XYZ file of C-alpha atoms in Angstrom:
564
model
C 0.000 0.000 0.000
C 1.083 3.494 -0.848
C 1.510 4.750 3.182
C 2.186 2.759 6.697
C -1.146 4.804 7.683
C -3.407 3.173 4.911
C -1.524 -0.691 6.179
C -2.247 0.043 9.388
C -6.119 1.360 8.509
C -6.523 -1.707 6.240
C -5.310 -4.094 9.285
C -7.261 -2.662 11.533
C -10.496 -3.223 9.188
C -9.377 -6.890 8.516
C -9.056 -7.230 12.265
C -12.384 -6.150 13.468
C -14.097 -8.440 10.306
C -12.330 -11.405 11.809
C -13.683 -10.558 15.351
C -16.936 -9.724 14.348
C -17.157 -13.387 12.511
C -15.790 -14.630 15.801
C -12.540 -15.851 13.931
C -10.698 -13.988 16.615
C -11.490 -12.311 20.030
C -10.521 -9.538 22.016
C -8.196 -10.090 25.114
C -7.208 -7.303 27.864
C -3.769 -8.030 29.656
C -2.115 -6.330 32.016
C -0.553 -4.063 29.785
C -2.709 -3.623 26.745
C -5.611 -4.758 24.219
C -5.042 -7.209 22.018
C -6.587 -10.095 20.193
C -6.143 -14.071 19.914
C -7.667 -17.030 18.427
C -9.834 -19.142 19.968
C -8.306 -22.548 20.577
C -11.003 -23.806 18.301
C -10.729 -21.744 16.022
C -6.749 -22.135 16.124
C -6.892 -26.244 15.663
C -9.207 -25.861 12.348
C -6.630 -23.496 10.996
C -3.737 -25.749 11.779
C -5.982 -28.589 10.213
C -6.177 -26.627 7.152
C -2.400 -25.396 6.765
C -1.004 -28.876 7.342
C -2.080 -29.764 4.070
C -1.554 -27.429 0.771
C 0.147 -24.932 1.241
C 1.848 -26.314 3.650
C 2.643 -25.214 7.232
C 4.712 -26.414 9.907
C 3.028 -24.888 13.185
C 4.890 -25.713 16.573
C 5.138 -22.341 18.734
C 5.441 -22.565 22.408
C 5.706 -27.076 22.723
C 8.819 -26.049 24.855
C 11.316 -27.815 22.020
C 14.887 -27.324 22.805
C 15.895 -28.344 18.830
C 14.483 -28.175 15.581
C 12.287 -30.727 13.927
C 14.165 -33.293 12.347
C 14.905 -33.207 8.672
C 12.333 -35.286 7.704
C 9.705 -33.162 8.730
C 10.957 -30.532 6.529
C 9.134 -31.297 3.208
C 10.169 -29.771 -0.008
C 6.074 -28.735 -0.328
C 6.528 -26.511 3.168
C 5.501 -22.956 3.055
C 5.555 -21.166 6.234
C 7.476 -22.294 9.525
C 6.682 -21.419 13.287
C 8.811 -22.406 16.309
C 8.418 -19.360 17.874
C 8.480 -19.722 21.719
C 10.370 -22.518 22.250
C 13.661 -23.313 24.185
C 15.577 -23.902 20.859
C 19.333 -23.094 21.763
C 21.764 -24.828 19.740
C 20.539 -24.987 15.573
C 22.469 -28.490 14.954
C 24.393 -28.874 11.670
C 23.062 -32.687 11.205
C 19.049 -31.557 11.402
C 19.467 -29.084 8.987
C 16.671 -28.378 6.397
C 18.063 -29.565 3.061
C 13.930 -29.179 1.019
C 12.825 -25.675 1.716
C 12.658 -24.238 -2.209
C 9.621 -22.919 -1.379
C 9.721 -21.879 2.455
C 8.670 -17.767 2.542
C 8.613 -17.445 6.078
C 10.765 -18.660 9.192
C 9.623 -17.697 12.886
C 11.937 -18.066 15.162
C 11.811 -15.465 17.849
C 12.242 -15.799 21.416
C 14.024 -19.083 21.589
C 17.820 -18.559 23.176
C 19.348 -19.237 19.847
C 23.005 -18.448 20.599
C 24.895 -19.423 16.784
C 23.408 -19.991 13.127
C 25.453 -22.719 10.916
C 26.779 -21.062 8.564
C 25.433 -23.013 5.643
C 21.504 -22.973 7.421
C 19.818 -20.589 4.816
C 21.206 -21.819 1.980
C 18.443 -23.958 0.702
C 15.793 -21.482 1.516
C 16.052 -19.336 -2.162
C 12.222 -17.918 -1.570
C 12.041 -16.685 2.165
C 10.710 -13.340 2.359
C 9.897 -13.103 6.208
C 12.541 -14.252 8.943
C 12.190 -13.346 12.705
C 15.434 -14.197 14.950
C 13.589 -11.542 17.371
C 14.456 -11.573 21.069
C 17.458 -14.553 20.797
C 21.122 -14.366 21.926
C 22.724 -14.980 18.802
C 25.790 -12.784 18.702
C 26.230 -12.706 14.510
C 24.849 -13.743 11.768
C 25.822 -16.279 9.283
C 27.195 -15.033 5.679
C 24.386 -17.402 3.972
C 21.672 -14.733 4.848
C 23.544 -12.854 2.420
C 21.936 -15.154 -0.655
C 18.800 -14.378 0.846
C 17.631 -12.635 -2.583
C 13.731 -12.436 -2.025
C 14.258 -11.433 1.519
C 11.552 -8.545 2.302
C 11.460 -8.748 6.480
C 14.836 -9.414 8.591
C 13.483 -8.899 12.357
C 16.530 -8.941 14.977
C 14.710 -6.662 17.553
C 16.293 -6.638 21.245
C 18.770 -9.700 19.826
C 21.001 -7.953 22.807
C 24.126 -10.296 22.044
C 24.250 -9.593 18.183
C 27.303 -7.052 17.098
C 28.331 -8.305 13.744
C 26.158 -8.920 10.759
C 27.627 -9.816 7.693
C 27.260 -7.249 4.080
C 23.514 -6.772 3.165
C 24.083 -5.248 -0.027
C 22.313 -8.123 -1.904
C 19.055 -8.095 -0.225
C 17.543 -5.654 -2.907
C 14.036 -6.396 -1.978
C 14.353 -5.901 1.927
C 11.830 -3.190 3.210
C 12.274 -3.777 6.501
C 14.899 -4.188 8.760
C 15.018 -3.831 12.633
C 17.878 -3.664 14.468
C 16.292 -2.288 17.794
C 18.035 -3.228 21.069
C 20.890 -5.066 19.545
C 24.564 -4.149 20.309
C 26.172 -3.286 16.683
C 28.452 -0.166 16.618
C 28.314 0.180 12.682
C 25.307 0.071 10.087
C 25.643 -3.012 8.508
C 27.691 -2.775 5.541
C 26.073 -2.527 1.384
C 22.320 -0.314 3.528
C 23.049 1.867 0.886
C 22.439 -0.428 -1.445
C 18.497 -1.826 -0.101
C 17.308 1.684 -1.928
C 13.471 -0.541 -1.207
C 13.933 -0.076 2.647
C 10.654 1.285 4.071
C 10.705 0.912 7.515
C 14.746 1.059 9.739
C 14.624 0.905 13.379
C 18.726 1.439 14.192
C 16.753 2.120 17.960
C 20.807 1.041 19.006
C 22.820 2.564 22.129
C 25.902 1.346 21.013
C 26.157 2.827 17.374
C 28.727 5.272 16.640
C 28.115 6.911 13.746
C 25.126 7.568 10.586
C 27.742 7.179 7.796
C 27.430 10.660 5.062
C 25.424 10.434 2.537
C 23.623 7.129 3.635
C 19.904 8.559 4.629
C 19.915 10.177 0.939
C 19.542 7.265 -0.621
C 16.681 5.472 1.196
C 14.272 8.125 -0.117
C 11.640 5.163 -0.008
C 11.784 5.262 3.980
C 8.144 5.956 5.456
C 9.673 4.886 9.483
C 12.798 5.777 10.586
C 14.261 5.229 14.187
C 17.297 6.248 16.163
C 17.728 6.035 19.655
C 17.190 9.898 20.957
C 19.560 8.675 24.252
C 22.570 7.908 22.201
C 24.598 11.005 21.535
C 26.961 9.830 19.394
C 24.077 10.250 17.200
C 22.780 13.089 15.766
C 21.409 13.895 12.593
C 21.342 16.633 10.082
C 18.540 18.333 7.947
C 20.177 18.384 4.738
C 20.501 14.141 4.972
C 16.783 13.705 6.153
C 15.410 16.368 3.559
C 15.257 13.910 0.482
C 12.841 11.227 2.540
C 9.561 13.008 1.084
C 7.660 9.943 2.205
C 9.093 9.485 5.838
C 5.851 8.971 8.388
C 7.367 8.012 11.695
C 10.688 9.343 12.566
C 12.464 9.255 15.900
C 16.192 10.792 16.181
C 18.373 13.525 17.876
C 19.387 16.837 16.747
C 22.519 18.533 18.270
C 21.144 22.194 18.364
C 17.994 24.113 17.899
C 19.775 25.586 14.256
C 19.935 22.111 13.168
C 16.111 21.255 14.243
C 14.808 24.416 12.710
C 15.975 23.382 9.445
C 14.820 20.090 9.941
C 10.991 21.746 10.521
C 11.545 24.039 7.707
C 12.273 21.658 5.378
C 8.979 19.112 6.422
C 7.281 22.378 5.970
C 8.353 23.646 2.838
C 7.541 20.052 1.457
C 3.872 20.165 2.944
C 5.002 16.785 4.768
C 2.896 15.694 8.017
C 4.610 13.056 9.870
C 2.028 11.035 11.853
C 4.055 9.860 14.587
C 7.904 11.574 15.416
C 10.013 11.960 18.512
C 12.355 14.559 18.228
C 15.096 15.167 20.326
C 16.917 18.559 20.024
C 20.509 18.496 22.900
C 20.455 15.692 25.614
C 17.639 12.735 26.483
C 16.402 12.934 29.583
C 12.742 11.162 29.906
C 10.877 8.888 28.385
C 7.791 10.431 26.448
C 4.116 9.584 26.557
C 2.007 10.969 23.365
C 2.330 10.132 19.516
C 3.985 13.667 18.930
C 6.663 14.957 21.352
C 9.447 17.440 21.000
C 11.783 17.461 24.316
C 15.004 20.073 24.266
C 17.165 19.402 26.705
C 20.317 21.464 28.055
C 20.789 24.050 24.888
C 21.321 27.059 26.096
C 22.874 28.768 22.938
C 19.253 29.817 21.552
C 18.451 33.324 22.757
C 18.481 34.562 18.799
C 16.171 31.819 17.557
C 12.652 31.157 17.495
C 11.479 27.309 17.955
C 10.095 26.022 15.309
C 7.300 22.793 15.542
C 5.210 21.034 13.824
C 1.762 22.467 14.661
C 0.018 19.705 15.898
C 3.003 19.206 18.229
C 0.911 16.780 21.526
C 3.590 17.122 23.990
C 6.267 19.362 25.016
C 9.226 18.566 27.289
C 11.875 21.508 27.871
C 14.692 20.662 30.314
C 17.592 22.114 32.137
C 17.284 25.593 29.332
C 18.357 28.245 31.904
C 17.592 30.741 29.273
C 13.877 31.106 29.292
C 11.798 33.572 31.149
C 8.629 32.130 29.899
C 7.143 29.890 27.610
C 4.556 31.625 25.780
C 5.168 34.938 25.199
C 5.536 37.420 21.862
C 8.539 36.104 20.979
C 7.258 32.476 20.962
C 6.464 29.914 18.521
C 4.153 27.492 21.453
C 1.537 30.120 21.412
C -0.041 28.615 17.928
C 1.030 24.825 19.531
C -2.486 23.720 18.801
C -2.761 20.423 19.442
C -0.389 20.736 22.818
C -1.323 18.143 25.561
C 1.387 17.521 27.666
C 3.739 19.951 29.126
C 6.643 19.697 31.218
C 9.137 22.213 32.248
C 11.704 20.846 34.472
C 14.793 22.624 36.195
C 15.271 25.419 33.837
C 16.980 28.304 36.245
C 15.226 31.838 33.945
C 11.612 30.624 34.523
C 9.541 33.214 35.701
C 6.468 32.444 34.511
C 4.662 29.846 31.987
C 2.644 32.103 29.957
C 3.725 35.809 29.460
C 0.552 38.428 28.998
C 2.801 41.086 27.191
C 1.546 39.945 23.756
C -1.885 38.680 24.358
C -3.901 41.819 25.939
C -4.687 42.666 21.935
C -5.054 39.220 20.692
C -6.727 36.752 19.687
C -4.434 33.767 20.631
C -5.005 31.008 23.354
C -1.801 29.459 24.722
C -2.453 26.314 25.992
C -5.850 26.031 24.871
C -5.444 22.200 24.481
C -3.165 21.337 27.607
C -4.003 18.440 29.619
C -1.370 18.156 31.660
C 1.408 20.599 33.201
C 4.799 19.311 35.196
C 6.892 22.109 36.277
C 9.766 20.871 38.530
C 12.789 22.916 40.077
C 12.408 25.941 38.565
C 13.755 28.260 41.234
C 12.630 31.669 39.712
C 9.016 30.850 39.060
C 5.906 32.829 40.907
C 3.397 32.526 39.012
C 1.978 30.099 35.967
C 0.512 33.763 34.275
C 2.228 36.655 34.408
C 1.605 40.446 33.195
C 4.901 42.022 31.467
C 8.061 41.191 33.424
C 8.523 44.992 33.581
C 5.418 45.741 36.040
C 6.721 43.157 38.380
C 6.772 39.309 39.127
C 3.914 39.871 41.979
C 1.371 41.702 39.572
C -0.663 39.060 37.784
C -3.012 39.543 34.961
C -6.961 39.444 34.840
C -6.799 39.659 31.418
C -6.053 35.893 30.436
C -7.128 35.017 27.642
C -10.483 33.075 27.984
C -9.244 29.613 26.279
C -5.990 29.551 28.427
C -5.714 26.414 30.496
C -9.265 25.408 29.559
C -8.211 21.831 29.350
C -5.702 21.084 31.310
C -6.933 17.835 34.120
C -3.438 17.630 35.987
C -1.082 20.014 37.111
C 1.993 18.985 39.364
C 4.488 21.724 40.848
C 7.370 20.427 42.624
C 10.345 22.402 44.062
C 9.380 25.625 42.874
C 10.583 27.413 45.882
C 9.322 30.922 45.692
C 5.989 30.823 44.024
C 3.397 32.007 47.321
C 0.081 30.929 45.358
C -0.643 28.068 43.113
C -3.695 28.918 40.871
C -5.415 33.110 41.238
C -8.930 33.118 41.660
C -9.946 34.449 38.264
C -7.948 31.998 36.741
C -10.234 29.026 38.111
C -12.999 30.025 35.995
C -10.931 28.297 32.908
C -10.307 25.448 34.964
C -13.276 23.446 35.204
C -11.736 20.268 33.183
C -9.209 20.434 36.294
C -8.670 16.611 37.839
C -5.516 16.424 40.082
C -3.498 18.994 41.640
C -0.632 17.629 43.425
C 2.176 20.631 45.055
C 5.541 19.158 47.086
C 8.330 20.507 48.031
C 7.712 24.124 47.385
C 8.895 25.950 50.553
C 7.049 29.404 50.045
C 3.671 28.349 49.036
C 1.064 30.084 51.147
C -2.211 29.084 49.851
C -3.803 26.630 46.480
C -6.684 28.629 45.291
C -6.144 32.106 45.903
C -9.015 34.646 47.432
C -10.434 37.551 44.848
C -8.998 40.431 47.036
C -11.406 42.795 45.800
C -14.245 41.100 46.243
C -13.208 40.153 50.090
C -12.323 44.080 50.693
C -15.985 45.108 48.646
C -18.047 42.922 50.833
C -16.146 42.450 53.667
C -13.899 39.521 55.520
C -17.033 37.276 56.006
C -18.156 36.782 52.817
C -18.421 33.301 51.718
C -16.521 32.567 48.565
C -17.074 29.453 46.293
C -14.350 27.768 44.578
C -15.503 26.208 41.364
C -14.043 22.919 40.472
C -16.746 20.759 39.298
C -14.168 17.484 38.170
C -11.599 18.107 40.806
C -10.768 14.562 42.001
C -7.354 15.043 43.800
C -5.636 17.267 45.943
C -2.356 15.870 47.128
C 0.152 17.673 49.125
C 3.831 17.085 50.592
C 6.195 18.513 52.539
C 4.978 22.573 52.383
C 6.130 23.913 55.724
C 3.956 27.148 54.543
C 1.023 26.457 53.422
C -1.292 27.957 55.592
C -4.799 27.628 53.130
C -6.034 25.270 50.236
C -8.288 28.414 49.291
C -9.085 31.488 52.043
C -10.734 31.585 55.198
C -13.731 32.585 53.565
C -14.427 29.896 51.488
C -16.019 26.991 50.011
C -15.069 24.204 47.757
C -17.671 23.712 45.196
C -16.515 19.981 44.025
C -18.723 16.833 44.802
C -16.572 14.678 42.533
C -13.718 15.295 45.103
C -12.374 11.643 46.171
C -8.882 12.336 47.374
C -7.019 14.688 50.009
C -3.669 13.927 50.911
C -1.240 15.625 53.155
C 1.911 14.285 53.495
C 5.322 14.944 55.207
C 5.758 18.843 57.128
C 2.285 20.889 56.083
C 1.934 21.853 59.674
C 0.673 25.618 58.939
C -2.206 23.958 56.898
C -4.753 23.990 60.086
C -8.085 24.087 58.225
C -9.994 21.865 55.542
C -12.473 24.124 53.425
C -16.002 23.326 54.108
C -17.962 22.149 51.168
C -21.198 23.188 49.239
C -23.043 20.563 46.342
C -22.680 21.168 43.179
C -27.095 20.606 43.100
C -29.086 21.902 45.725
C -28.393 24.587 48.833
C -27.132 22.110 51.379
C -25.348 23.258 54.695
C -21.874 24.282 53.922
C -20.609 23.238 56.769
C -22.007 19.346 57.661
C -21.734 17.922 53.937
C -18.264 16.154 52.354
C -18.532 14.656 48.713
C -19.770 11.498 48.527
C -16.154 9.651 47.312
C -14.591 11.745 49.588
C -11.533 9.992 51.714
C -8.644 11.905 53.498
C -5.107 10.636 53.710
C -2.753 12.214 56.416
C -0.689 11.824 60.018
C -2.230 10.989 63.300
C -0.723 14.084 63.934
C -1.713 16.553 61.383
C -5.282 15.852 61.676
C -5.102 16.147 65.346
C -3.933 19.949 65.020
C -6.568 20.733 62.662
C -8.686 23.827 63.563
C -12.793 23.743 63.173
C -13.634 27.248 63.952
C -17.299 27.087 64.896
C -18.363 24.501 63.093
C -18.033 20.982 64.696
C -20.237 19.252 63.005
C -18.183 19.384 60.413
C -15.528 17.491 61.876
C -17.734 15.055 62.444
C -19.306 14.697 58.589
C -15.238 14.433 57.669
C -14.026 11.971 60.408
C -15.099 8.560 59.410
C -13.552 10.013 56.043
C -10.035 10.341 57.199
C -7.264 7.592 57.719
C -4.005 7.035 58.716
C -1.201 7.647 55.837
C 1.160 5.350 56.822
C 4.041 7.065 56.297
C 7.339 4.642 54.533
């Protein structure tokens, strides 16, 4: 098919037929979805393929050799030992009758060494798996492998030598993930049919010049983004107009912009990428991540990204200020869902208002999530112009801003006093989790509307808004004093968690609650999910005011957090 996108539509269409015939079903493990035959199912098809064309079907019988010559008949099609404790391939049980053999399967048995001479009867096979064994090379006979389309060696972790592949002219797809080879096999350049290279490999040294060029048929392309010795330049990838999926490392952000220039110049969309711009340090979560890590040499020059860019990981870059601002390329990130900003010294802010009081744009309109960890200069997520001060913040967010976003995490942000302003809550109402550690000056969560207390007076009650709110998780804040003012309410039935752990000793009061439905007492309701993790201690301390029957509503809610 013309595009991995239209195989992997088309498979997913065959797939559901077969389930919906009842030819296969679906499965849930621990891990993922999937789908398997039924064992019923399974023995009719094994009936069928043991006659013409012929398979040989033996996955998972626990064999520790392969079937004996005889079994190998010159009218075999398609083999399967997968599974099996095969370790040693014997030289005297060698097939001698495979002409017409197109596939071999023979992953995940501890296969340690190939006999040289094993694939040379085998003049049609198109498909061979040695996936997950501990062979260490490959025998020079794969080299006559002239019809071979598939060579699978993923996470072969012994393998460091494979012999010249220059005369596999048909093979489309090659994966070398995991294994331990220092240098792209030698005659790649030559397999101009490749489709689909995962060199996923920590020990490689080098992309030789001029090699990427000539695989312009390559629609999935994969380095591994930790390996360093490894990074890539725009003028090689530019001639693969049909690349889809593409994971690699850039050195610098001039090398990446080029990169995005060029993908955008050609009108090219890749469906899935990982792009790494300086040094790897996280693994990644969405379809469509760009992490920079530790450049610091790009105060000149705007980021460029592809705009439907889902997550965004910026690292150890002491030379922000902010992330959004007018000088920004993130502010048009539409498609942005995950954000994290972690131990980048110049943070001030995450969204600067300087360029937004006259326009039209929503930063962050899409976010989901938000991680902002170390960042040592930070006060507040919005901030007015640097210029008026880092303690004025803006009312004049844009309305979209943080509409969103379900989880937000701050840890070791040591100078930001409150978390989230009161008119900023009135774009949170997709907000899930909020979990704060380690942050030293924090005074209070939800911040009061000062004008509002000063208009009607200290004894106004005050509802905070968060109709989806599910957590509220907090750890070792030696000054926070409120989780919204004195004054308040939480408005947020779907509440299930509160968790105080470690030194939070100024926190003294839980905020009464009012339902989302109805005009219930304040002060002697709790959500209905509602449980409270914390210290014998802490909840000890905790101050009621007048109100003691609300103690009461929240006691049979609260239990010991055994603290490791």
């Amino acid at each position: 098919m013309g595009t991995r996108q239209e195989m992997k539509d088309k498979g997913h269409v065959i797939s559901k037929k077969l389930e919906h015939n009842c030819l296969l079903e679906n499965v849930t493990t621990r891990f993922r979805k999937c789908v398997k035959m039924h064992d019923a199912v399974r023995d009719m098809a094994l009936s069928i393929t043991g006659m013409n064309p012929r398979y040989m079907i033996q996955a998972g019988l626990q064999l520790e050799e392969l079937p004996k010559e005889e079994q190998w008949s010159s009218d075999i099609v398609k083999v399967s030992l997968m599974r099996n404790s095969i370790s040693e391939i014997s030289i005297d049980v060698l097939p001698t009758k495979c002409q017409l053999l197109t596939t071999l399967l023979l992953q995940h048995n501890p296969i340690k060494k190939i006999p040289n001479s094993f694939f040379t009867n085998m003049p049609c096979l198109s498909v061979l798996n040695l996936s997950f064994t501990k062979i260490e090379s490959l025998p020079n006979s794969i080299s006559e492998l002239k019809n071979l389309t598939t060579l699978l060696l993923r996470n072969c972790y012994e393998l460091r030598d494979l012999p010249c592949l220059s005369m596999l002219q048909e093979l489309k797809k090659l994966d070398l993930f995991g294994t331990k080879i220092e240098e792209v096999p030698e005659g790649m350049d030559m397999l101009i049919k490749l489709r689909y290279i995962n060199l996923h490999v920590s020990t490689l040294k080098e992309i030789p010049a001029g090699l990427l060029p000539k695989l312009v048929h390559l629609q999935h392309l994969s380095f591994d983004v930790k390996n360093e010795k490894i990074s890539l330049k725009a003028e090689e990838m530019e001639p693969l107009k049909k690349l889809e999926c593409f994971t690699g490392r850039f050195e610098d952000i001039s090398e990446f912009n080029k990169f995005i220039s060029s993908m955008q110049q050609s009108k090219k969309s890749l469906i899935k990428y990982e792009l790494q711009v300086g040094s790897y340090y996280g693994d990644v979560e969405r379809d469509k991540v760009l992490t920079i890590g530790g450049v610091h040499n790009w105060e000149d020059e705007l980021i460029m990204h592809p705009i439907e860019i889902q997550e965004l990981n910026i690292i150890m870059c002491d030379y922000l200020r902010s992330l959004v601002d007018d000088n920004s390329s993130f502010t048009n990130a539409i498609d942005l869902r995950v954000c994290r900003i972690w131990r980048c010294e110049g943070i001030k802010c995450v969204v600067s208002l300087s360029s937004f009081a006259s326009s039209s744009a929503h930063p962050f309109q899409t976010l989901e999530v938000l991680d902002l960890y170390e960042l040592p200069k930070l006060s507040a997520l919005i901030m007015k112009d640097e210029g008026i001060g880092s303690a004025t913040t803006s009312t004049l967010a844009p309305s979209a801003t943080f509409s969103h976003l379900k989880e937000i995490t701050i840890s070791k942000c040591s100078i930001m006093k409150t978390l989230l302003p009161h008119w900023l809550l009135p774009d949170l109402q997709n907000l899930e989790e909020i979990s704060v550690n380690h942050c030293d000056e924090i005074v209070e969560i939800l911040g009061a509307p000062t004008s509002e207390v000063e208009e009607k007076g200290s004894d106004a009650l005050i509802k905070f808004h968060l109709p989806k709110l599910r957590e509220l998780s907090f750890w070792e804040l030696p000054n926070l004093k409120s989780i919204c003012s004195k004054s308040g309410v939480m408005v947020c039935d779907s509440l299930q968690l509160i968790q105080v752990v470690g030194d939070c000793d100024k926190l003294k009061r839980i905020p009464p609650f009012v339902p989302l439905v109805g005009n219930g007492q304040p002060f002697s309701y709790a959500p209905p999910s509602l449980t409270i993790f914390s210290s014998t201690e802490w909840w000890e301390s905790l101050e009621w005011d007048d109100h003691s029957n609300f103690k009461n509503v929240l006691q049979p809610l609260w239990k010991l957090l055994r603290e490791r």
